[in-house]
PDB file of C-alpha atoms in Angstrom:
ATOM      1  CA  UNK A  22      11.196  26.356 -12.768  1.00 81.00           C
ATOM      2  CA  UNK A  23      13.293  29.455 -13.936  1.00 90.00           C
ATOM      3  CA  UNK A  24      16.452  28.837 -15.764  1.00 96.00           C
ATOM      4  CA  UNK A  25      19.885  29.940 -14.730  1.00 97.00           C
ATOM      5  CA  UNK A  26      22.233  32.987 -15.882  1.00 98.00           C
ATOM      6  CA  UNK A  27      25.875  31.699 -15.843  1.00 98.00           C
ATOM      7  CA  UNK A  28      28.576  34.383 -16.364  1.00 97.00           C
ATOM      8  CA  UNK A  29      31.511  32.936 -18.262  1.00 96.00           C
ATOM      9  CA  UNK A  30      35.188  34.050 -18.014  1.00 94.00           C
ATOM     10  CA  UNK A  31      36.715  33.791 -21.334  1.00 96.00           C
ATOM     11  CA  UNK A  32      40.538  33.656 -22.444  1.00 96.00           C
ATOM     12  CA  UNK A  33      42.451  37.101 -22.394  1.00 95.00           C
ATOM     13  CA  UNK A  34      44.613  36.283 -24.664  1.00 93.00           C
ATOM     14  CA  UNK A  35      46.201  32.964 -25.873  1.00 94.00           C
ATOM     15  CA  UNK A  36      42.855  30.371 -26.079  1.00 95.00           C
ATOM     16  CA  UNK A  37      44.429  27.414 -24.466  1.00 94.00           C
ATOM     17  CA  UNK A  38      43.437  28.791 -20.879  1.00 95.00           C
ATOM     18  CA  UNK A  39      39.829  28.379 -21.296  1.00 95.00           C
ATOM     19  CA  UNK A  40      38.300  26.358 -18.843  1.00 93.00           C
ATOM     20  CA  UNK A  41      36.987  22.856 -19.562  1.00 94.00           C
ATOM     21  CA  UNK A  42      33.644  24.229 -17.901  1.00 96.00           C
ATOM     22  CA  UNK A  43      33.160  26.528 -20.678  1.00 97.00           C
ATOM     23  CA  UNK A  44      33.651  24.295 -22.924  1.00 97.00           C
ATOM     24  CA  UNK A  45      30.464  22.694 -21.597  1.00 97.00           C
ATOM     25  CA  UNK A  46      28.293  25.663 -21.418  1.00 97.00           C
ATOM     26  CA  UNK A  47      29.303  27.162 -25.196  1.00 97.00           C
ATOM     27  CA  UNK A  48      27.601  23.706 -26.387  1.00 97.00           C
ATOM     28  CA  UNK A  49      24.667  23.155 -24.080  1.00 97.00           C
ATOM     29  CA  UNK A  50      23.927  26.617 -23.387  1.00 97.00           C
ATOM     30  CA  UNK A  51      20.130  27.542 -24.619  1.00 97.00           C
ATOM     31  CA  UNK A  52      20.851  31.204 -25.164  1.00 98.00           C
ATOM     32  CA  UNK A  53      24.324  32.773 -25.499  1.00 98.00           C
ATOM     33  CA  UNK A  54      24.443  36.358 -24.829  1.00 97.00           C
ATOM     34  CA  UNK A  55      27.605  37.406 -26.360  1.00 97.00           C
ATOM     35  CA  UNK A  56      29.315  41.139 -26.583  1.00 96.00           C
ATOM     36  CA  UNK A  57      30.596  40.273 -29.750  1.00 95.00           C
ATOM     37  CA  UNK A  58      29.097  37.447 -31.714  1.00 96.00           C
ATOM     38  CA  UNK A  59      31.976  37.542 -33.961  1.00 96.00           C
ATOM     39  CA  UNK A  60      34.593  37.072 -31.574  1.00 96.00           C
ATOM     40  CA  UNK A  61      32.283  34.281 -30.217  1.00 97.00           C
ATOM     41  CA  UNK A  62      32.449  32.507 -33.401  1.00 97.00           C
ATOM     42  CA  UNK A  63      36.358  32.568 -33.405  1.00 96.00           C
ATOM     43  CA  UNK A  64      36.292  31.174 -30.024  1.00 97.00           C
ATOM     44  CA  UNK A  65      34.170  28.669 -30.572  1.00 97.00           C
ATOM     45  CA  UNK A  66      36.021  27.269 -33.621  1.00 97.00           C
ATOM     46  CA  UNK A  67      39.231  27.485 -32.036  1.00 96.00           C
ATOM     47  CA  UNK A  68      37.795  25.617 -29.038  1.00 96.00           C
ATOM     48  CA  UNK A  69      36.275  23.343 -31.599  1.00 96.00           C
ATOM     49  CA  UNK A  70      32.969  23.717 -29.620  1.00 97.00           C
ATOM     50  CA  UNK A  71      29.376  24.183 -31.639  1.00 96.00           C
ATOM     51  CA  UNK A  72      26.914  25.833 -29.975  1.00 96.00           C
ATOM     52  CA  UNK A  73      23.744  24.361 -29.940  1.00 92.00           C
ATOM     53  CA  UNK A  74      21.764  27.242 -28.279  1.00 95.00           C
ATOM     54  CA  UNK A  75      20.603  30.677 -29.913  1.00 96.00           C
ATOM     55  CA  UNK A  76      22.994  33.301 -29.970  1.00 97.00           C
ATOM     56  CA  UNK A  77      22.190  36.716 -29.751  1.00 97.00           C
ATOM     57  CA  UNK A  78      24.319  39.682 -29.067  1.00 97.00           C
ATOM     58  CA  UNK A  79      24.563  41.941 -26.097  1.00 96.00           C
ATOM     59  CA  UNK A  80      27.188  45.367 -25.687  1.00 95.00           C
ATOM     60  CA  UNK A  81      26.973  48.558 -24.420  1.00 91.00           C
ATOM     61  CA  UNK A  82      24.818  49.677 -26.838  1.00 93.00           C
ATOM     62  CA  UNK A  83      21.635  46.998 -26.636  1.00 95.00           C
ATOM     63  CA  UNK A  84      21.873  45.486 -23.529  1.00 93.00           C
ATOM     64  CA  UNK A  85      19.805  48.158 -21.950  1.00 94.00           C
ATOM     65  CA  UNK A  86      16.847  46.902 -24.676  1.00 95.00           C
ATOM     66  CA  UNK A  87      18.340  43.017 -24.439  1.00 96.00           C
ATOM     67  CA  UNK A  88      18.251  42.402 -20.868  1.00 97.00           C
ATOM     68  CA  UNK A  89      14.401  42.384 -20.221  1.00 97.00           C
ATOM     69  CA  UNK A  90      14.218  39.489 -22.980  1.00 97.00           C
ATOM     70  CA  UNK A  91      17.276  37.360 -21.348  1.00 97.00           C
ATOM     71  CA  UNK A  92      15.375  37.619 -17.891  1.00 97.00           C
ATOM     72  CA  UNK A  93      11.952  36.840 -19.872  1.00 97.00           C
ATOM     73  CA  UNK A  94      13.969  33.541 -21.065  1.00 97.00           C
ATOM     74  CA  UNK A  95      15.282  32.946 -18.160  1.00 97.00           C
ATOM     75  CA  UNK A  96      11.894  33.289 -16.263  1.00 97.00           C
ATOM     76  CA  UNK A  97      10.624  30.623 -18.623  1.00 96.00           C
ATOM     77  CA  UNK A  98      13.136  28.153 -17.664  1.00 97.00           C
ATOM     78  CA  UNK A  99      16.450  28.925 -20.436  1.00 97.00           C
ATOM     79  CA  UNK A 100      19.835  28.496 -19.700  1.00 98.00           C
ATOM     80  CA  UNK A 101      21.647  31.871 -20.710  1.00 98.00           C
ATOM     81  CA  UNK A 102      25.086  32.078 -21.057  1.00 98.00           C
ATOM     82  CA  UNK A 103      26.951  35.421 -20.917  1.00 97.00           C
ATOM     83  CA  UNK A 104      30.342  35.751 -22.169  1.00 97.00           C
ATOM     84  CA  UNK A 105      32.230  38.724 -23.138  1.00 95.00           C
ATOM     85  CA  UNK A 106      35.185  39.457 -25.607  1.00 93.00           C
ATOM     86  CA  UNK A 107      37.797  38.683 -22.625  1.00 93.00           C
ATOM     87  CA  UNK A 108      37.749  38.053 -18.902  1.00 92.00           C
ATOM     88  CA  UNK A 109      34.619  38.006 -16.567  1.00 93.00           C
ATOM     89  CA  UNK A 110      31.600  39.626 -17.349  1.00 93.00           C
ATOM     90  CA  UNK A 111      30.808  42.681 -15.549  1.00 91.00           C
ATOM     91  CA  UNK A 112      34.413  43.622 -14.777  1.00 87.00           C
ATOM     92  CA  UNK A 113      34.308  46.550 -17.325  1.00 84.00           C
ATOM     93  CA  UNK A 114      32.591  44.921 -19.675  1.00 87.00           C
ATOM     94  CA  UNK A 115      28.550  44.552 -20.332  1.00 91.00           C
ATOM     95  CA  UNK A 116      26.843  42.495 -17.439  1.00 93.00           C
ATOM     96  CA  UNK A 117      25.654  44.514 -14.142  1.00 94.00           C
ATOM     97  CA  UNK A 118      22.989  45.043 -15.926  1.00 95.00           C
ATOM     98  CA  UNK A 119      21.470  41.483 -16.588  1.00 97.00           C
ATOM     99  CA  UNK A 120      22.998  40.183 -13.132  1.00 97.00           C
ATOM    100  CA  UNK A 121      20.691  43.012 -11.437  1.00 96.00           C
ATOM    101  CA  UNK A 122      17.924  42.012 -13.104  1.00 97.00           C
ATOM    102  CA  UNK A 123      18.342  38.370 -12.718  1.00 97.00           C
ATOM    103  CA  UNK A 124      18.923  38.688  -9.273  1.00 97.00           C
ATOM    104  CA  UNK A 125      15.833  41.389  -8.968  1.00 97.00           C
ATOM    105  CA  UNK A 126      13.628  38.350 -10.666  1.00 96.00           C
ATOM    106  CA  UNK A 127      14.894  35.595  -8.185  1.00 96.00           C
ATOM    107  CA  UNK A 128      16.676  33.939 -10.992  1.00 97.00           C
ATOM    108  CA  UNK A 129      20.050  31.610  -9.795  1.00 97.00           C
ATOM    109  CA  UNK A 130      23.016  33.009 -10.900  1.00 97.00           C
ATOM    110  CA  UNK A 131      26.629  31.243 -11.521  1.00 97.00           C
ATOM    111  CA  UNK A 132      30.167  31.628 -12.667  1.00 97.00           C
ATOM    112  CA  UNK A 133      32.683  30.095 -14.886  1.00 96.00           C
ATOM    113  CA  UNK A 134      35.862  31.154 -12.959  1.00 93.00           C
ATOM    114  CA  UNK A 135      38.055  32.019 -15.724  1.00 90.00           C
ATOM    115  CA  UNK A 136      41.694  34.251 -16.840  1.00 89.00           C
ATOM    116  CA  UNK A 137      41.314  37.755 -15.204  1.00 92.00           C
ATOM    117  CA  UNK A 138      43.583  40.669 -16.745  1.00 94.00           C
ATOM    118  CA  UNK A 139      43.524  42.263 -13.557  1.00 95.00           C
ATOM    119  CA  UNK A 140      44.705  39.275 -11.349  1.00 95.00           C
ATOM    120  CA  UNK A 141      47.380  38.695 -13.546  1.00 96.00           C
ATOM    121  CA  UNK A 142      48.564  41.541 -14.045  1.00 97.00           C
ATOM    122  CA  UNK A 143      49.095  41.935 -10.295  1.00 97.00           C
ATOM    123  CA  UNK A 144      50.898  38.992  -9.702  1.00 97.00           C
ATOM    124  CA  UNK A 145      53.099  40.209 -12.041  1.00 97.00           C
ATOM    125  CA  UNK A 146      53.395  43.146 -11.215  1.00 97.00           C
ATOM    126  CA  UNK A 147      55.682  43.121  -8.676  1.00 96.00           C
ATOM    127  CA  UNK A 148      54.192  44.979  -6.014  1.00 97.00           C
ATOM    128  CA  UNK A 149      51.973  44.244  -3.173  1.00 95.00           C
ATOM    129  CA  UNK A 150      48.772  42.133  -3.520  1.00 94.00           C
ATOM    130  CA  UNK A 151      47.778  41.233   0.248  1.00 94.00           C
ATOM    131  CA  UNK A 152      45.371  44.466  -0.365  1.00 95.00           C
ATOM    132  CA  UNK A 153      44.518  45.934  -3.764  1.00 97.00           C
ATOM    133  CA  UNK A 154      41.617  48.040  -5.443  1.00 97.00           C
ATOM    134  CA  UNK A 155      40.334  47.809  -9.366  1.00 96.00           C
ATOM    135  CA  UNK A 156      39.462  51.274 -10.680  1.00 96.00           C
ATOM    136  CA  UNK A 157      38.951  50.408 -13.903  1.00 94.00           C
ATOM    137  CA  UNK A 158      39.393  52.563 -16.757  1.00 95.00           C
ATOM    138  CA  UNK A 159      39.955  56.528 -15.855  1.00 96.00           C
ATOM    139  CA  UNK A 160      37.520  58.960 -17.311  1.00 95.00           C
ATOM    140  CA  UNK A 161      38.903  60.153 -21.061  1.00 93.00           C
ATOM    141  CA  UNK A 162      38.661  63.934 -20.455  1.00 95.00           C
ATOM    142  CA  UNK A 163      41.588  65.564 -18.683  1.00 93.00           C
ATOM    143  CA  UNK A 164      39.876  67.318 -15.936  1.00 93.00           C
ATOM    144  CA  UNK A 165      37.744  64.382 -14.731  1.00 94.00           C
ATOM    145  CA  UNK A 166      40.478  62.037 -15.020  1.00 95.00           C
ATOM    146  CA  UNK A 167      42.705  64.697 -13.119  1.00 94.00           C
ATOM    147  CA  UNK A 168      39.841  65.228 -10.356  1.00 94.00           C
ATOM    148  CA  UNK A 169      39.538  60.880 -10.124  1.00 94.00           C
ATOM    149  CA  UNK A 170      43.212  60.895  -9.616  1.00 94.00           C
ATOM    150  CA  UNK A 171      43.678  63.292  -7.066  1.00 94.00           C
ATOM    151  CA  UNK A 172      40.820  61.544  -5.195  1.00 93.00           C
ATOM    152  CA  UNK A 173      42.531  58.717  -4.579  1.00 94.00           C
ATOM    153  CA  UNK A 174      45.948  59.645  -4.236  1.00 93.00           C
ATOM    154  CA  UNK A 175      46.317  58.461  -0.173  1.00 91.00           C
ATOM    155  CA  UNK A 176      45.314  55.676  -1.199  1.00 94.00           C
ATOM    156  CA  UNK A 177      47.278  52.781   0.636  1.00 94.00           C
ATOM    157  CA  UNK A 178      46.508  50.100  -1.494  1.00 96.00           C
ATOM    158  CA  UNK A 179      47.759  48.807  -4.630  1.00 97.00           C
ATOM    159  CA  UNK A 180      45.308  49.992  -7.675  1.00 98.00           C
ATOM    160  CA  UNK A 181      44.938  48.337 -11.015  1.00 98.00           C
ATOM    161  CA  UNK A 182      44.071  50.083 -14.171  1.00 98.00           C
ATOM    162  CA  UNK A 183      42.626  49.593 -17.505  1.00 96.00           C
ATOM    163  CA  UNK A 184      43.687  51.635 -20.287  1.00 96.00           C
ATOM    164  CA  UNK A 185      43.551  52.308 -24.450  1.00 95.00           C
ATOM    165  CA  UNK A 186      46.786  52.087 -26.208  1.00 95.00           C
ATOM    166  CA  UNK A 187      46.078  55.745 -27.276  1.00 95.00           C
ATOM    167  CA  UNK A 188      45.767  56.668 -24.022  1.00 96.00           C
ATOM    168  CA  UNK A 189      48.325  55.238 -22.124  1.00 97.00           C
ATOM    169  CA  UNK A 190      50.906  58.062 -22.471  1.00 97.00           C
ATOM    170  CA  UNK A 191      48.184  60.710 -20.943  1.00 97.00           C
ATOM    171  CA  UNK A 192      47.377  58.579 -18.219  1.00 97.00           C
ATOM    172  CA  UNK A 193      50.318  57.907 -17.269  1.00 98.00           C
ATOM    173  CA  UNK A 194      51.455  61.425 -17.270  1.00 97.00           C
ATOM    174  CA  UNK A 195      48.343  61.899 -15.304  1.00 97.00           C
ATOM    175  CA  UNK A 196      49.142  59.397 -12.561  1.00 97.00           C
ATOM    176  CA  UNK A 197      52.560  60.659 -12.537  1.00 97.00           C
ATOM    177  CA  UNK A 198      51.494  64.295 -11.822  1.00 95.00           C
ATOM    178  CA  UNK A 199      48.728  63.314  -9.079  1.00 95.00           C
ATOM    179  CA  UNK A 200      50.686  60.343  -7.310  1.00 96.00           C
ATOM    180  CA  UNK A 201      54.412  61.591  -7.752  1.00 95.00           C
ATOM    181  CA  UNK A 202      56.758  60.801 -10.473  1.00 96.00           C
ATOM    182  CA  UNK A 203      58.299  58.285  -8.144  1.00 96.00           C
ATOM    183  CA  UNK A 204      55.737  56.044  -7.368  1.00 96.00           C
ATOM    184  CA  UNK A 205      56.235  52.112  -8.506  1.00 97.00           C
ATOM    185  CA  UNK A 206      53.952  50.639 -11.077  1.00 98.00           C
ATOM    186  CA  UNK A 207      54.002  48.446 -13.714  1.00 98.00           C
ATOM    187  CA  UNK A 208      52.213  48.511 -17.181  1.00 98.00           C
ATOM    188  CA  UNK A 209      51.310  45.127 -18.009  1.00 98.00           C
ATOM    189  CA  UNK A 210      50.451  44.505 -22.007  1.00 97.00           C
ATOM    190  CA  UNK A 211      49.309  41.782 -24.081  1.00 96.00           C
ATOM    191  CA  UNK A 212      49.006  39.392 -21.141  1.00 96.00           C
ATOM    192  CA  UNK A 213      48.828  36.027 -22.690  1.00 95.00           C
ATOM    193  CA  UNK A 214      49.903  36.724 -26.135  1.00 94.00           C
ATOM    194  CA  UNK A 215      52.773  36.311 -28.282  1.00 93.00           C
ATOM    195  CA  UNK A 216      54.232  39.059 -27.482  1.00 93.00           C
ATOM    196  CA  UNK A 217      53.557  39.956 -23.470  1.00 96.00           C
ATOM    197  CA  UNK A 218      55.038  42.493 -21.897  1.00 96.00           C
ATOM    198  CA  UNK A 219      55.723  43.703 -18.256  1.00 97.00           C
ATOM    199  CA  UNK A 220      57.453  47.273 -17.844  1.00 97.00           C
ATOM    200  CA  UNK A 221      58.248  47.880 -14.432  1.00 97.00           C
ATOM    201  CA  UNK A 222      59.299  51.270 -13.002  1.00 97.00           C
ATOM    202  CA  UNK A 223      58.230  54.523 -11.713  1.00 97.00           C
ATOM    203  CA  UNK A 224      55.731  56.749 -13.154  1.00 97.00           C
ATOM    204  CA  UNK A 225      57.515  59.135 -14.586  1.00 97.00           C
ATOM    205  CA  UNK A 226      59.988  56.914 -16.270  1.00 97.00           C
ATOM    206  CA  UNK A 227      56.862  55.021 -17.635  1.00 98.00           C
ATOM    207  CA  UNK A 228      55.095  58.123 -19.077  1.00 97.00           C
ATOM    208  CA  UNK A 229      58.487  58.794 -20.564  1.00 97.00           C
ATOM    209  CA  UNK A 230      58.270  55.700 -21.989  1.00 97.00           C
ATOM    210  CA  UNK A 231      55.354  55.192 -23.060  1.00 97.00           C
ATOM    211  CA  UNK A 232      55.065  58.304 -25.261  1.00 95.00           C
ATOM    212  CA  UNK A 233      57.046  56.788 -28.203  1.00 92.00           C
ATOM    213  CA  UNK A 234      54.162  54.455 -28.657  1.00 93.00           C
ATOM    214  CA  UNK A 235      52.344  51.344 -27.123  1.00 93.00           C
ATOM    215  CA  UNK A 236      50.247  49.005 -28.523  1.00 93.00           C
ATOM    216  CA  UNK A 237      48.179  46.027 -27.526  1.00 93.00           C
ATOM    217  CA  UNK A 238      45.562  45.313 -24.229  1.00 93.00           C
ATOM    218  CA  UNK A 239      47.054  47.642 -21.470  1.00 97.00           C
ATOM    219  CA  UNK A 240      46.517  46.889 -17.424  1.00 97.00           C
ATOM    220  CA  UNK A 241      48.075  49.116 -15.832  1.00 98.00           C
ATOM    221  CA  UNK A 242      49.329  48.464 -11.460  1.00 98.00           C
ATOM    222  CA  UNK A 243      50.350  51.511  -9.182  1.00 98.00           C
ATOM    223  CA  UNK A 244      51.594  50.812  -5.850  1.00 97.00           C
ATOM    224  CA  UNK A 245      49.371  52.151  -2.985  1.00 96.00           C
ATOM    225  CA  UNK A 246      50.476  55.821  -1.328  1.00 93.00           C
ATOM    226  CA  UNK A 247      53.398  55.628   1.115  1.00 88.00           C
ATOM    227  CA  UNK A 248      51.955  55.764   5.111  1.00 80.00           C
ATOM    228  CA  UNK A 249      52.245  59.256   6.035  1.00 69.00           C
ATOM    229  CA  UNK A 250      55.234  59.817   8.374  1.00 61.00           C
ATOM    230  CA  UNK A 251      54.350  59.836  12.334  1.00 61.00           C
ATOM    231  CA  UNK A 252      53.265  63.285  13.296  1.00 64.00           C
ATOM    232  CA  UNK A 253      55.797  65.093  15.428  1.00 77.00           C
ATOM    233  CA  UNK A 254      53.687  66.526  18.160  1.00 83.00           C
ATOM    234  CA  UNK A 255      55.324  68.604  21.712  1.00 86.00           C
ATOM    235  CA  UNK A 256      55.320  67.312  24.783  1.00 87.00           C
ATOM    236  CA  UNK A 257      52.510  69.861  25.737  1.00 88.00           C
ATOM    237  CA  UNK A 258      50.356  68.271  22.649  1.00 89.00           C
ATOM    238  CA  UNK A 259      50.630  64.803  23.319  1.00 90.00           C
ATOM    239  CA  UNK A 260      49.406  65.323  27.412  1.00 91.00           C
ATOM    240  CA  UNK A 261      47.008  67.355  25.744  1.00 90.00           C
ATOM    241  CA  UNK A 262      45.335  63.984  23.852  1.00 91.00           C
ATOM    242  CA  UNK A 263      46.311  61.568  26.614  1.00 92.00           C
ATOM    243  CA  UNK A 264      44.178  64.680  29.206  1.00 91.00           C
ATOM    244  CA  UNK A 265      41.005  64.245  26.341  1.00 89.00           C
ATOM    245  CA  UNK A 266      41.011  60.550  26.730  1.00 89.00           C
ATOM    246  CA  UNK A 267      41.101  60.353  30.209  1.00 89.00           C
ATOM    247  CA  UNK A 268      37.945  63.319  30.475  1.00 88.00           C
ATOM    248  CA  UNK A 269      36.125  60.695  27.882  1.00 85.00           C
ATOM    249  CA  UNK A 270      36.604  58.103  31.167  1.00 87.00           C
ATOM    250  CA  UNK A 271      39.629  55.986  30.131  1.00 88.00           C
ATOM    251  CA  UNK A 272      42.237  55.424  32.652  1.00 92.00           C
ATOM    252  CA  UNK A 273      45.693  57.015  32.520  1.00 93.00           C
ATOM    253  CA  UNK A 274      47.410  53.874  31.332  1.00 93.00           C
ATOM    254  CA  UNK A 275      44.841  53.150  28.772  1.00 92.00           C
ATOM    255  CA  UNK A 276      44.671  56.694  27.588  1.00 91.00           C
ATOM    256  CA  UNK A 277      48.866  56.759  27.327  1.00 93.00           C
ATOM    257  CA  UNK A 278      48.887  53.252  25.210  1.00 92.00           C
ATOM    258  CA  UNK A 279      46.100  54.561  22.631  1.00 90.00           C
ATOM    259  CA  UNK A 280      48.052  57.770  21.583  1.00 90.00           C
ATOM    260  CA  UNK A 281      51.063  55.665  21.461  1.00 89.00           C
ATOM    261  CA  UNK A 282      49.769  53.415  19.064  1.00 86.00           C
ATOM    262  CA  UNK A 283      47.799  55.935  17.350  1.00 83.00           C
ATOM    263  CA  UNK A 284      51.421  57.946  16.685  1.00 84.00           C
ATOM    264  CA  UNK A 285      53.668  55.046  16.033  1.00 81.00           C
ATOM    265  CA  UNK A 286      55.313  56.328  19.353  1.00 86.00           C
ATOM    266  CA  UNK A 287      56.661  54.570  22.470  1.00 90.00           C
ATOM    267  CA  UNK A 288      54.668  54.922  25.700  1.00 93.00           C
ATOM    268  CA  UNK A 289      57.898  56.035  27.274  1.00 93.00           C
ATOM    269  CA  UNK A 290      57.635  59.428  25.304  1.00 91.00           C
ATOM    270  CA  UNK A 291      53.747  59.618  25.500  1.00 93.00           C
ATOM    271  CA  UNK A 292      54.410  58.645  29.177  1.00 94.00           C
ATOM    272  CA  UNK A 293      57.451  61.404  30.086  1.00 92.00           C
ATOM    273  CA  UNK A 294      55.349  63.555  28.084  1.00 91.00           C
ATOM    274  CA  UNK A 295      52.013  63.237  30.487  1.00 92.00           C
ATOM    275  CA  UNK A 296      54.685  63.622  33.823  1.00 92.00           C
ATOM    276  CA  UNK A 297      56.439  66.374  32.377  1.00 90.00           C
ATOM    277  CA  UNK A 298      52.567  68.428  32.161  1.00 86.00           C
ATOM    278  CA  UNK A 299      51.972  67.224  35.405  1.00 85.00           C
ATOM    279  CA  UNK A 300      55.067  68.403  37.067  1.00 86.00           C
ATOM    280  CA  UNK A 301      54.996  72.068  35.020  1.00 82.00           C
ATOM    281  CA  UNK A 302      51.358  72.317  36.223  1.00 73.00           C
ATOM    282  CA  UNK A 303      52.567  71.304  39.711  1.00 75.00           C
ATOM    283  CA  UNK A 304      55.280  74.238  39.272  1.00 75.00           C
ATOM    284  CA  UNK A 305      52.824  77.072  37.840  1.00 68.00           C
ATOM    285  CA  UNK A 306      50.507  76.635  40.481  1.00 65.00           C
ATOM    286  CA  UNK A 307      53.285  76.805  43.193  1.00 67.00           C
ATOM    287  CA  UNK A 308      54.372  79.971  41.377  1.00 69.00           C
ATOM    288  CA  UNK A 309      50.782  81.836  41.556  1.00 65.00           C
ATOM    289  CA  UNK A 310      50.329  80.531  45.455  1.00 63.00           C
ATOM    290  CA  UNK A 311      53.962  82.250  45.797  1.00 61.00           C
ATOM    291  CA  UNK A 312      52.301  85.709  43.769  1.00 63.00           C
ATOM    292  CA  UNK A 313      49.351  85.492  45.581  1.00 62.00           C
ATOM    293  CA  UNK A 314      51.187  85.162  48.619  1.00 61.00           C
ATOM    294  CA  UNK A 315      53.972  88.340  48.223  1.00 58.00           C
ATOM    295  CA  UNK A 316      50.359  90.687  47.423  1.00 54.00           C
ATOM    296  CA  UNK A 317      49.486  90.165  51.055  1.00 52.00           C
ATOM    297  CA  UNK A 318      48.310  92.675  53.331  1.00 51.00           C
TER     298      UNK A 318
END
């Protein structure tokens, strides 16, 4: 029987969170594939856990040479845990690799639910969480970060960020300059710790702030774009779309409800608007019948 990768959230900050699941796997893991072993170690002692498995690292730099030697223990039956310096593995940290490959070898894999920086740091945040996306950690050099931003500027839903302490000021600058100065976000540090921190505000009075100097584990949450105001359209123009649906085969009524709701309009206007067509068409024909009529013989 092949063995099972579990992914393991870990604490983000104080250690007290960690699950009593984890707890379990640290000491009856066979293999623990850690980003830092170090940091491991300090867990484990503060959890007062010993490991009884190997323990082996795996980062950015070796996990492209690791992973084909977790999946070979895993084929042969090993329990591997994978746990990263903070929060869930894979969520900007090492992992997509060895999940992909697991998964590509038909291997079970599992999760230790655990703290998340970025679910946190939306709840208190703020702003609204019925719909959010995670974009990670923006590209260090100016003009890719600059091109990612603009990209998804329109974009209606609240974003989370991850972001250096030395970088914070630039980004924020950044986001101010792409998304407006005005735009609500919050920059959410140290989550956990001794000394957390939640600055609320708008992006320009952040980047402001910012500059003099922030330090610790940085998540950063901007509010989605504003809905674009309804598009003021004539008379003429709105008959015009209601004319297009009806030549596609939808009936009047139908046709007159759908560019309603697709203009945050009443029907009433999209309605007066279709009659008010009708009756100038009504009138321009009646005028050339009356031209055509005075050029007579």
């Amino acid at each position: 029987m092949t063995g099972v990768l579990v992914l393991a959230g870990t604490p983000i900050g104080d250690v007290s969170d960690a699950p009593p699941r984890l707890l379990t796997e640290l000491a009856t893991a066979d293999v623990i594939a850690a980003e830092d072993t170090r940091r491991l170690r300090r867990l484990t002692q503060a959890l007062g856990v010993t490991p009884a498995g190997r323990v082996v690292s795996y980062f950015e730099g070796n996990e492209v040479g690791r992973t084909p030697e977790l999946v070979e223990a895993l084929l042969g039956g090993a329990r591997v845990l994978l746990v990263t310096d903070a929060g869930m593995p894979s969520v900007s940290d090492p992992g997509y690799r060895l999940v992909a490959a697991a998964v590509d070898a038909d291997v079970k894999v599992t999760a230790v639910p655990g703290p998340s920086a970025v679910l946190t740091a939306l709840a208190l945040s703020g702003l609204p969480v019925d719909r959010f996306t995670f974009e990670g950690f923006l590209p260090r050099k100016t003009g890719d970060r600059a091109r990612q931003l603009a990209s998804i500027a329109a974009e209606p839903r609240t974003m989370v960020f991850f972001e250096a302490p030395h970088r914070i000021a630039e980004a924020l600058a950044a986001m101010a300059e792409a998304f407006g100065a005005d735009r609500p976000a919050a920059v959410c540090r140290e989550l956990t710790k001794t000394y957390e921190e939640v600055k609320r505000g708008p992006l320009g009075d952040l980047a402001t702030w910012a500059a003099e100097g922030v330090r610790g584990e940085i998540t950063v949450v901007v509010a989605g774009a504003p809905p674009a105001a309804p598009q003021e359209l004539t008379p003429a123009e709105l008959a015009r779309l209601v004319a297009v649906r009806e030549e596609a085969g939808e009936r009047r009524k139908e046709a007159i409800a759908a560019v309603a709701a697709e203009l945050a309009l009443p029907k009433r206007e999209v309605f007066d608007a279709v009659v008010a067509a009708k009756n100038e068409a009504k009138s321009e024909a009646k005028s050339e019948a009356a031209k055509g009529a005075g050029t007579g013989p």
